[in-house]
Amino acid sequence: MTTFQRETSHKVTGYKKAIKNSVNPSVIFLLATALGSIAISPHAIAADDHGHKSEHKDEHKSEQKDEHAEEEGHIEITKANAQKAGIINSTANAGQIKKMITVYGRTVIDSSAISQVRARFPGMITHLTVNVGDIVTAGENIVQVESSDSLTRYNITAPISGVITKRYANPGELANQQPLLTVENYKQLWVEYKIFPSQRQVISKGQQVTISSTVATTKSNIMYLMANNKQPFITARVALDNSTGLWAPGQMLTGSIVTHQVDVSLVVDNRAFQKIEGKNIIFVTNEGGYETRELQLGQTDGQFSQVISGLKAGEQYALINSYLLKADLGKAGASHAH
């Protein structure tokens, strides 16, 4: 090896070390140009170095993305904790989609549930033991009268069970044929709904009615359809069980009358839907808790919706308090954003 070759070899080795240790592409380029016999692109070196780092970054990002993708739309919660939180599930099954119309009416007392108490024979009232608001039982002694003819005393009993709504007399007064008390029984009421001509064709006796107030709902059926003289509507009379005392005479109530119903293979209760990113989703149970599910829906009656796809019969979904799962999902999304 000649002296020139040895010097060149030392320079190449030095340049290689400089290239390896340098972080400035311009320095690398100057060294390569000075050597002359080695064509090196500073951009290629920088690209290689940065590309290697970028590859690791992309892999890390990809791993993070996959990890978040697995978590997206999933809420981990045990059955016990879900129950403690008040989350109640429902099972997806076949059902009915009902077409309904809304009517309005007022509760009334049945005429047989109102009775006025009178004396059998004229005389002086010696005892009157009840007042307005008192509850009486059929057969209970409530008034005593001394007959004007025989001067004997006899008892008057409550003709029906109910509440005293009116009192017309007092002890010491004479009882003739006038009413002494009025007793009313509210355990059975009627709701009288107005049915207008535009609704008449789809209303018939026996149809189911959902009776609603601002605080309660119950179901019954149309018992009678009655015409009203000189009125542009007919009256649908619906029996209302009031054995619990939940309803009151004269109360305004809404009625939803089922006019048509269609059997479908799968329905979901509309109370289960939560709005997320502009979409109506439900939370379906899985092994670890719940997962979000967007459904393709068909007909709906406001209470239930027909499911076309996205859910299978027998699957369970959160029905009551599903908003808690939505809130938990929002927290998870905020955590991932940071």
Tab-separated table of C-alpha atoms in Angstrom:
chain	number	residue	atom	x	y	z
A	1	MET	CA	0.000	0.000	0.000
A	2	THR	CA	1.381	3.388	-1.037
A	3	THR	CA	1.598	6.421	1.176
A	4	PHE	CA	-1.310	8.042	-0.752
A	5	GLN	CA	-3.465	4.948	-0.294
A	6	ARG	CA	-2.717	4.834	3.423
A	7	GLU	CA	-3.612	8.523	3.802
A	8	THR	CA	-6.829	8.050	1.819
A	9	SER	CA	-7.770	5.037	3.941
A	10	HIS	CA	-7.272	7.025	7.136
A	11	LYS	CA	-9.406	9.872	5.737
A	12	VAL	CA	-12.242	7.501	4.778
A	13	THR	CA	-12.192	5.961	8.237
A	14	GLY	CA	-12.285	9.403	9.790
A	15	TYR	CA	-15.110	10.534	7.579
A	16	LYS	CA	-17.095	7.426	8.419
A	17	LYS	CA	-16.680	8.106	12.135
A	18	ALA	CA	-17.713	11.710	11.584
A	19	ILE	CA	-20.741	10.688	9.566
A	20	LYS	CA	-21.723	8.183	12.215
A	21	ASN	CA	-21.427	10.662	15.095
A	22	SER	CA	-22.713	13.742	13.335
A	23	VAL	CA	-26.294	14.977	13.876
A	24	ASN	CA	-25.995	17.762	11.302
A	25	PRO	CA	-26.720	16.717	7.696
A	26	SER	CA	-24.751	19.729	6.345
A	27	VAL	CA	-21.587	18.563	8.098
A	28	ILE	CA	-22.097	15.106	6.652
A	29	PHE	CA	-22.468	16.550	3.175
A	30	LEU	CA	-19.251	18.634	3.445
A	31	LEU	CA	-17.271	15.666	4.652
A	32	ALA	CA	-18.607	13.531	1.858
A	33	THR	CA	-17.788	16.202	-0.753
A	34	ALA	CA	-14.254	16.603	0.605
A	35	LEU	CA	-13.677	12.893	0.234
A	36	GLY	CA	-14.835	13.119	-3.352
A	37	SER	CA	-14.922	9.426	-4.099
A	38	ILE	CA	-18.008	8.758	-1.931
A	39	ALA	CA	-21.414	10.055	-3.021
A	40	ILE	CA	-23.589	10.580	0.030
A	41	SER	CA	-26.953	12.341	0.205
A	42	PRO	CA	-27.486	14.192	3.474
A	43	HIS	CA	-31.248	13.989	2.935
A	44	ALA	CA	-31.081	10.245	2.546
A	45	ILE	CA	-29.093	9.894	5.765
A	46	ALA	CA	-31.438	12.223	7.615
A	47	ALA	CA	-34.424	10.423	6.143
A	48	ASP	CA	-33.004	7.078	7.173
A	49	ASP	CA	-32.339	8.270	10.686
A	50	HIS	CA	-35.649	10.032	11.053
A	51	GLY	CA	-37.512	7.271	9.204
A	52	HIS	CA	-36.195	4.738	11.669
A	53	LYS	CA	-37.456	6.857	14.527
A	54	SER	CA	-40.729	7.541	12.695
A	55	GLU	CA	-41.243	3.822	12.205
A	56	HIS	CA	-41.043	3.272	15.952
A	57	LYS	CA	-43.391	6.206	16.550
A	58	ASP	CA	-45.898	4.861	14.011
A	59	GLU	CA	-45.746	1.431	15.573
A	60	HIS	CA	-46.362	2.982	19.012
A	61	LYS	CA	-49.232	5.042	17.673
A	62	SER	CA	-50.686	1.988	15.985
A	63	GLU	CA	-50.483	0.025	19.211
A	64	GLN	CA	-52.162	2.861	21.089
A	65	LYS	CA	-54.859	3.120	18.441
A	66	ASP	CA	-55.573	-0.610	18.536
A	67	GLU	CA	-55.663	-0.530	22.317
A	68	HIS	CA	-58.155	2.346	22.307
A	69	ALA	CA	-60.188	0.685	19.558
A	70	GLU	CA	-60.676	-2.352	21.762
A	71	GLU	CA	-61.860	-0.129	24.606
A	72	GLU	CA	-64.071	2.108	22.492
A	73	GLY	CA	-67.760	1.537	23.171
A	74	HIS	CA	-67.093	-0.914	26.008
A	75	ILE	CA	-67.956	-0.409	29.672
A	76	GLU	CA	-66.422	-2.791	32.179
A	77	ILE	CA	-68.748	-3.407	35.124
A	78	THR	CA	-69.692	-6.490	37.107
A	79	LYS	CA	-73.286	-7.665	37.350
A	80	ALA	CA	-73.243	-6.978	41.081
A	81	ASN	CA	-72.088	-3.382	40.619
A	82	ALA	CA	-74.594	-2.819	37.832
A	83	GLN	CA	-77.383	-3.970	40.133
A	84	LYS	CA	-76.137	-1.732	42.934
A	85	ALA	CA	-76.226	1.205	40.527
A	86	GLY	CA	-79.852	0.420	39.715
A	87	ILE	CA	-79.217	-0.678	36.126
A	88	ILE	CA	-81.961	-3.084	35.054
A	89	ASN	CA	-81.680	-5.197	31.912
A	90	SER	CA	-84.340	-6.363	29.486
A	91	THR	CA	-84.286	-9.263	27.033
A	92	ALA	CA	-84.847	-8.631	23.331
A	93	ASN	CA	-87.852	-10.634	22.110
A	94	ALA	CA	-90.692	-10.548	19.624
A	95	GLY	CA	-93.408	-8.006	20.250
A	96	GLN	CA	-96.039	-5.729	18.831
A	97	ILE	CA	-95.932	-2.286	17.289
A	98	LYS	CA	-99.172	-0.487	18.037
A	99	LYS	CA	-100.800	2.421	16.264
A	100	MET	CA	-102.588	4.693	18.707
A	101	ILE	CA	-104.545	7.910	18.859
A	102	THR	CA	-104.649	10.276	21.839
A	103	VAL	CA	-107.909	11.426	23.418
A	104	TYR	CA	-108.762	13.525	26.451
A	105	GLY	CA	-111.381	13.165	29.135
A	106	ARG	CA	-112.409	13.465	32.777
A	107	THR	CA	-113.120	10.997	35.593
A	108	VAL	CA	-116.683	10.665	36.851
A	109	ILE	CA	-118.366	8.697	39.644
A	110	ASP	CA	-120.699	5.873	38.746
A	111	SER	CA	-124.291	6.800	39.627
A	112	SER	CA	-124.629	3.577	41.623
A	113	ALA	CA	-121.730	4.691	43.828
A	114	ILE	CA	-123.577	7.782	45.161
A	115	SER	CA	-126.202	7.444	47.880
A	116	GLN	CA	-128.161	9.944	49.972
A	117	VAL	CA	-129.107	9.046	53.551
A	118	ARG	CA	-132.694	9.864	54.616
A	119	ALA	CA	-134.896	9.131	57.636
A	120	ARG	CA	-137.447	6.332	57.252
A	121	PHE	CA	-139.966	8.116	59.478
A	122	PRO	CA	-140.185	11.788	60.421
A	123	GLY	CA	-138.697	12.648	63.783
A	124	MET	CA	-135.962	14.397	65.725
A	125	ILE	CA	-132.317	13.599	65.071
A	126	THR	CA	-130.845	12.452	68.373
A	127	HIS	CA	-127.392	11.305	67.153
A	128	LEU	CA	-125.366	11.991	64.023
A	129	THR	CA	-121.933	10.422	64.410
A	130	VAL	CA	-120.202	11.206	61.100
A	131	ASN	CA	-118.907	14.296	59.363
A	132	VAL	CA	-117.722	15.269	55.901
A	133	GLY	CA	-114.612	13.309	55.005
A	134	ASP	CA	-115.328	10.354	57.280
A	135	ILE	CA	-115.182	6.889	55.750
A	136	VAL	CA	-118.084	4.575	56.468
A	137	THR	CA	-118.857	0.918	55.830
A	138	ALA	CA	-122.144	-0.355	54.429
A	139	GLY	CA	-124.431	-1.312	57.350
A	140	GLU	CA	-122.669	0.929	59.879
A	141	ASN	CA	-124.974	2.965	62.242
A	142	ILE	CA	-124.462	6.636	61.417
A	143	VAL	CA	-127.699	8.436	62.429
A	144	GLN	CA	-130.323	7.961	65.188
A	145	VAL	CA	-133.835	9.428	64.945
A	146	GLU	CA	-136.708	9.548	67.440
A	147	SER	CA	-139.971	8.929	65.621
A	148	SER	CA	-142.548	11.703	65.998
A	149	ASP	CA	-145.390	9.162	65.959
A	150	SER	CA	-144.164	6.352	68.216
A	151	LEU	CA	-141.507	8.305	70.123
A	152	THR	CA	-139.232	5.300	69.678
A	153	ARG	CA	-135.696	5.671	68.454
A	154	TYR	CA	-134.360	3.880	65.400
A	155	ASN	CA	-130.958	3.770	63.691
A	156	ILE	CA	-130.112	4.667	60.133
A	157	THR	CA	-127.213	2.740	58.577
A	158	ALA	CA	-124.826	3.614	55.752
A	159	PRO	CA	-126.372	2.255	52.523
A	160	ILE	CA	-122.975	1.821	50.829
A	161	SER	CA	-119.321	1.943	51.795
A	162	GLY	CA	-117.583	5.183	50.973
A	163	VAL	CA	-116.808	8.672	52.156
A	164	ILE	CA	-119.219	11.272	53.539
A	165	THR	CA	-119.160	14.110	51.022
A	166	LYS	CA	-122.075	16.207	52.286
A	167	ARG	CA	-123.875	16.741	55.615
A	168	TYR	CA	-127.222	18.532	55.622
A	169	ALA	CA	-128.452	18.120	59.234
A	170	ASN	CA	-127.418	18.226	62.888
A	171	PRO	CA	-128.643	16.622	66.119
A	172	GLY	CA	-131.775	18.306	67.499
A	173	GLU	CA	-133.169	19.074	64.047
A	174	LEU	CA	-136.215	17.442	62.522
A	175	ALA	CA	-135.751	14.805	59.886
A	176	ASN	CA	-138.441	14.569	57.272
A	177	GLN	CA	-137.824	13.501	53.666
A	178	GLN	CA	-134.810	15.730	53.078
A	179	PRO	CA	-131.326	14.180	52.649
A	180	LEU	CA	-129.299	14.020	55.846
A	181	LEU	CA	-125.969	12.852	54.356
A	182	THR	CA	-124.392	11.948	51.011
A	183	VAL	CA	-122.066	8.947	50.721
A	184	GLU	CA	-119.841	8.406	47.670
A	185	ASN	CA	-117.692	5.425	46.755
A	186	TYR	CA	-114.571	6.172	44.661
A	187	LYS	CA	-113.206	2.645	44.334
A	188	GLN	CA	-114.637	2.347	40.843
A	189	LEU	CA	-114.573	5.378	38.551
A	190	TRP	CA	-115.172	5.991	34.876
A	191	VAL	CA	-113.188	8.063	32.429
A	192	GLU	CA	-115.326	9.726	29.782
A	193	TYR	CA	-113.290	10.528	26.666
A	194	LYS	CA	-114.497	12.746	23.849
A	195	ILE	CA	-114.271	11.072	20.430
A	196	PHE	CA	-114.563	13.505	17.518
A	197	PRO	CA	-115.773	12.669	13.981
A	198	SER	CA	-112.223	12.471	12.581
A	199	GLN	CA	-111.459	9.722	15.123
A	200	ARG	CA	-114.763	7.870	15.092
A	201	GLN	CA	-113.962	5.402	12.278
A	202	VAL	CA	-111.040	3.827	14.165
A	203	ILE	CA	-112.688	3.656	17.616
A	204	SER	CA	-114.730	0.666	18.750
A	205	LYS	CA	-115.931	-0.989	21.926
A	206	GLY	CA	-113.385	-3.232	23.637
A	207	GLN	CA	-110.261	-1.414	22.420
A	208	GLN	CA	-107.409	-1.108	24.917
A	209	VAL	CA	-106.778	2.316	26.442
A	210	THR	CA	-103.707	3.502	28.330
A	211	ILE	CA	-104.966	5.999	30.912
A	212	SER	CA	-102.366	8.575	31.977
A	213	SER	CA	-101.934	11.490	34.341
A	214	THR	CA	-98.769	13.431	35.100
A	215	VAL	CA	-97.870	10.932	37.834
A	216	ALA	CA	-99.447	7.580	36.978
A	217	THR	CA	-100.479	5.239	34.149
A	218	THR	CA	-102.840	2.269	33.965
A	219	LYS	CA	-104.606	0.211	31.294
A	220	SER	CA	-108.289	-0.496	30.695
A	221	ASN	CA	-110.783	-0.955	27.854
A	222	ILE	CA	-113.627	0.961	26.236
A	223	MET	CA	-116.838	-0.348	27.798
A	224	TYR	CA	-119.408	1.926	26.135
A	225	LEU	CA	-119.707	4.324	23.229
A	226	MET	CA	-122.468	6.877	23.830
A	227	ALA	CA	-123.937	9.577	21.632
A	228	ASN	CA	-124.361	13.112	22.984
A	229	ASN	CA	-127.385	15.137	21.935
A	230	LYS	CA	-126.463	18.222	19.912
A	231	GLN	CA	-122.744	17.598	20.517
A	232	PRO	CA	-120.182	17.067	17.722
A	233	PHE	CA	-118.594	14.129	19.546
A	234	ILE	CA	-119.437	10.802	21.117
A	235	THR	CA	-118.290	9.626	24.556
A	236	ALA	CA	-116.085	6.591	25.098
A	237	ARG	CA	-116.624	5.329	28.642
A	238	VAL	CA	-113.630	3.524	30.147
A	239	ALA	CA	-113.667	1.706	33.504
A	240	LEU	CA	-111.032	2.911	35.970
A	241	ASP	CA	-110.119	0.799	39.004
A	242	ASN	CA	-109.473	3.150	41.921
A	243	SER	CA	-109.181	0.644	44.768
A	244	THR	CA	-105.819	2.185	45.727
A	245	GLY	CA	-107.251	5.714	45.821
A	246	LEU	CA	-104.755	6.954	43.220
A	247	TRP	CA	-107.344	8.772	41.082
A	248	ALA	CA	-109.880	11.453	41.952
A	249	PRO	CA	-113.322	12.360	40.565
A	250	GLY	CA	-113.202	15.222	38.085
A	251	GLN	CA	-109.546	14.590	37.205
A	252	MET	CA	-108.430	15.354	33.624
A	253	LEU	CA	-106.741	12.309	32.059
A	254	THR	CA	-105.125	11.450	28.731
A	255	GLY	CA	-106.045	8.267	26.879
A	256	SER	CA	-104.005	6.410	24.261
A	257	ILE	CA	-106.287	4.072	22.316
A	258	VAL	CA	-104.781	1.181	20.351
A	259	THR	CA	-106.383	1.256	16.894
A	260	HIS	CA	-104.104	-1.248	15.136
A	261	GLN	CA	-101.212	-3.536	16.062
A	262	VAL	CA	-98.581	-5.430	14.063
A	263	ASP	CA	-96.631	-8.470	15.276
A	264	VAL	CA	-92.873	-8.188	14.641
A	265	SER	CA	-90.022	-10.640	15.265
A	266	LEU	CA	-87.928	-8.342	17.472
A	267	VAL	CA	-88.559	-5.159	19.432
A	268	VAL	CA	-86.592	-2.982	21.846
A	269	ASP	CA	-87.993	-0.721	24.544
A	270	ASN	CA	-87.440	2.920	23.594
A	271	ARG	CA	-86.425	3.773	27.160
A	272	ALA	CA	-83.124	1.967	26.523
A	273	PHE	CA	-81.918	4.430	23.858
A	274	GLN	CA	-79.213	6.970	24.641
A	275	LYS	CA	-78.080	9.718	22.269
A	276	ILE	CA	-74.312	9.513	21.579
A	277	GLU	CA	-72.679	11.610	18.844
A	278	GLY	CA	-76.071	12.186	17.268
A	279	LYS	CA	-76.926	8.471	17.156
A	280	ASN	CA	-79.445	6.451	19.147
A	281	ILE	CA	-77.565	3.547	20.713
A	282	ILE	CA	-78.288	0.907	23.345
A	283	PHE	CA	-75.952	-0.871	25.763
A	284	VAL	CA	-75.890	-4.633	25.203
A	285	THR	CA	-74.452	-6.964	27.842
A	286	ASN	CA	-71.240	-8.850	27.124
A	287	GLU	CA	-68.754	-10.910	29.130
A	288	GLY	CA	-67.098	-7.936	30.803
A	289	GLY	CA	-70.017	-5.556	31.111
A	290	TYR	CA	-71.726	-3.671	28.285
A	291	GLU	CA	-70.987	-2.621	24.719
A	292	THR	CA	-72.601	0.093	22.634
A	293	ARG	CA	-74.774	-1.038	19.753
A	294	GLU	CA	-76.359	1.022	16.985
A	295	LEU	CA	-79.488	-0.635	15.615
A	296	GLN	CA	-81.289	-0.495	12.308
A	297	LEU	CA	-84.889	0.237	13.256
A	298	GLY	CA	-88.230	-0.147	11.542
A	299	GLN	CA	-91.638	0.870	12.844
A	300	THR	CA	-92.141	2.472	16.234
A	301	ASP	CA	-95.148	3.343	18.375
A	302	GLY	CA	-93.310	5.615	20.801
A	303	GLN	CA	-92.954	2.869	23.386
A	304	PHE	CA	-91.300	0.094	21.369
A	305	SER	CA	-89.311	0.038	18.130
A	306	GLN	CA	-88.951	-2.772	15.615
A	307	VAL	CA	-85.354	-4.002	15.227
A	308	ILE	CA	-84.256	-4.811	11.668
A	309	SER	CA	-80.601	-5.589	12.463
A	310	GLY	CA	-77.923	-5.052	15.113
A	311	LEU	CA	-79.532	-7.153	17.856
A	312	LYS	CA	-80.547	-10.789	18.246
A	313	ALA	CA	-83.454	-12.323	20.124
A	314	GLY	CA	-82.403	-13.341	23.613
A	315	GLU	CA	-79.683	-10.702	23.978
A	316	GLN	CA	-79.952	-8.494	27.034
A	317	TYR	CA	-79.658	-4.725	27.030
A	318	ALA	CA	-79.696	-2.034	29.707
A	319	LEU	CA	-83.221	-0.678	30.061
A	320	ILE	CA	-83.456	1.284	33.308
A	321	ASN	CA	-80.711	3.815	34.200
A	322	SER	CA	-78.739	3.179	31.011
A	323	TYR	CA	-77.746	6.850	31.185
A	324	LEU	CA	-75.230	5.840	33.873
A	325	LEU	CA	-73.399	3.733	31.284
A	326	LYS	CA	-73.444	6.650	28.868
A	327	ALA	CA	-71.866	8.865	31.539
A	328	ASP	CA	-69.172	6.258	32.208
A	329	LEU	CA	-68.489	5.993	28.484
A	330	GLY	CA	-68.049	9.765	28.326
A	331	LYS	CA	-65.482	9.643	31.130
A	332	ALA	CA	-63.520	6.942	29.296
A	333	GLY	CA	-63.542	9.027	26.100
A	334	ALA	CA	-62.268	12.084	27.954
A	335	SER	CA	-59.476	10.017	29.487
A	336	HIS	CA	-58.349	8.775	26.058
A	337	ALA	CA	-58.428	12.340	24.695
A	338	HIS	CA	-55.802	13.372	27.276
